[in-house]
Steps between C-alpha positions, in 0.01 A plus 500: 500500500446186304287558197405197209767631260751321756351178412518306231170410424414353186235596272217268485447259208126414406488164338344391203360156340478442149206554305420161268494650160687833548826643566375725766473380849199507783655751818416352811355761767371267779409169567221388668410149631261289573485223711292120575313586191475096441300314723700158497832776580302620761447165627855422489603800715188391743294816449147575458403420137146730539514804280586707753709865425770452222885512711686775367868608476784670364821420390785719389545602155854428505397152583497450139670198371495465106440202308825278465629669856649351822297537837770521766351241814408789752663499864268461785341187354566114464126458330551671180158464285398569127123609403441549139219751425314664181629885479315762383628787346348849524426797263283698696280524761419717792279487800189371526484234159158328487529140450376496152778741399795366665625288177537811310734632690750227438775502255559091510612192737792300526660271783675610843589270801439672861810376665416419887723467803273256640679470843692786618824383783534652808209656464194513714228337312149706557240732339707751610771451270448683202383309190788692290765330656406160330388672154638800454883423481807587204439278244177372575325593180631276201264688154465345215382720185202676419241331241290800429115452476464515129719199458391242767135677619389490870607180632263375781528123434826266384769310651762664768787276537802538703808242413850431762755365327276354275274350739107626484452681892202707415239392229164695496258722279428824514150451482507402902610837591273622844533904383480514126700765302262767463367490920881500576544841299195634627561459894886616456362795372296594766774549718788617232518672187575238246771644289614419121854269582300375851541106474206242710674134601137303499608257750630109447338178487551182741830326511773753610811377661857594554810531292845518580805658295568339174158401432302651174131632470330471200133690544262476230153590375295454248530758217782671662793262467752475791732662788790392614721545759785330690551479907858675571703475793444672841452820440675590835799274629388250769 
């Protein structure tokens, strides 16, 4: 009989992201996104920019891609796209968080990029196909570090810039967010127990676009200085 000692599985690794201003580092328990939470990005993806229910998703906590790191291109795609986002960081939480609560549950922000297979090959395209096959990939979740609160506040306005090989691709504010912060935290919590170590991706402005291996992202926004990550080779032979 085959049990799991006759495997070598290996025990899992929770990642971390530095904490601005500490030696200790923020442990990253899940990460939740947000997406078309800009109207002109909603218009470029040819959506319906009403305020209608937020999109939510998932993506693997081994996703994680640290600051400085290499995001392998993925197989299954020739359409390879950044989005830079505002990340927030959590320290508590729970079901149920009013609106006028949900800030102090957060330990600070910094900057992510949700990584998107935007066109998946030889594969059928439909609603059928399930959304975690574009987003929720290895490597798909490049973190920058944590600002926490009592350094850099709650941002809810400021520039979100997004930089390929030093070209300007996405170049917004975070003022022109659909969901702010705080209604973000609140609805994720009515349907999941917001966690300390739980990390939100807030969604991206207009102007994403591909990259291809070689190329360099530099994400920035206000307050919370920059990411920056590298497009590697294939991560699976062609």
């Amino acid at each position: 009989m085959t049990t799991l000692a006759d495997f070598a599985v290996p025990a899992p690794t929770q990642p971390t992201l530095p904490i601005i201003g500490s030696s200790a580092r923020f442990p990253v328990r899940r990460i939740y996104c947000v997406g078309r939470n800009y109207v002109a990005h909603v218009r470029e993806m040819g959506g319906d920019e009403t305020r209608d229910f937020p999109l939510i998703f998932q993506k693997p906590v081994d996703a994680v891609v640290q600051d400085g790191g290499t995001v392998p291109y993925p197989p299954m795609t020739d359409d390879f796209h950044f989005e830079l986002e505002l990340m927030v960081a959590m320290k508590s939480g729970g079901y149920n968080i009013p609106q006028d609560e949900a800030l102090s549950h957060v330990f600070g922000y910094g900057i992510c990029l949700d990584m998107t297979r935007r066109r998946l090959l030889n594969t059928p395209d439909g609603p059928r196909i399930p959304w975690e096959l574009k987003k929720s990939f290895d490597h798909s979740a490049p973190c920058g570090p944590v600002y926490p609160v009592e350094q850099v506040g709650h941002p809810a306005s400021g520039s979100i810039r997004l930089e390929v090989d030093g070209v300007a691709r996405q170049n917004s504010d975070l003022s022109l967010m659909i969901w702010r912060t705080p209604e973000i935290i609140s609805t994720l919590s009515n349907y999941y127990s917001l966690e300390p170590g739980d990390v939100i991706m807030t969604g991206t402005p207009h102007g994403v676009g591909a990259v291809l291996p070689g190329n360099v992202l530099v994400g920035s926004i206000e307050t919370l200085g920059s990411l920056t990550v590298t497009i590697g080779e294939p991560a699976v032979a062609a």
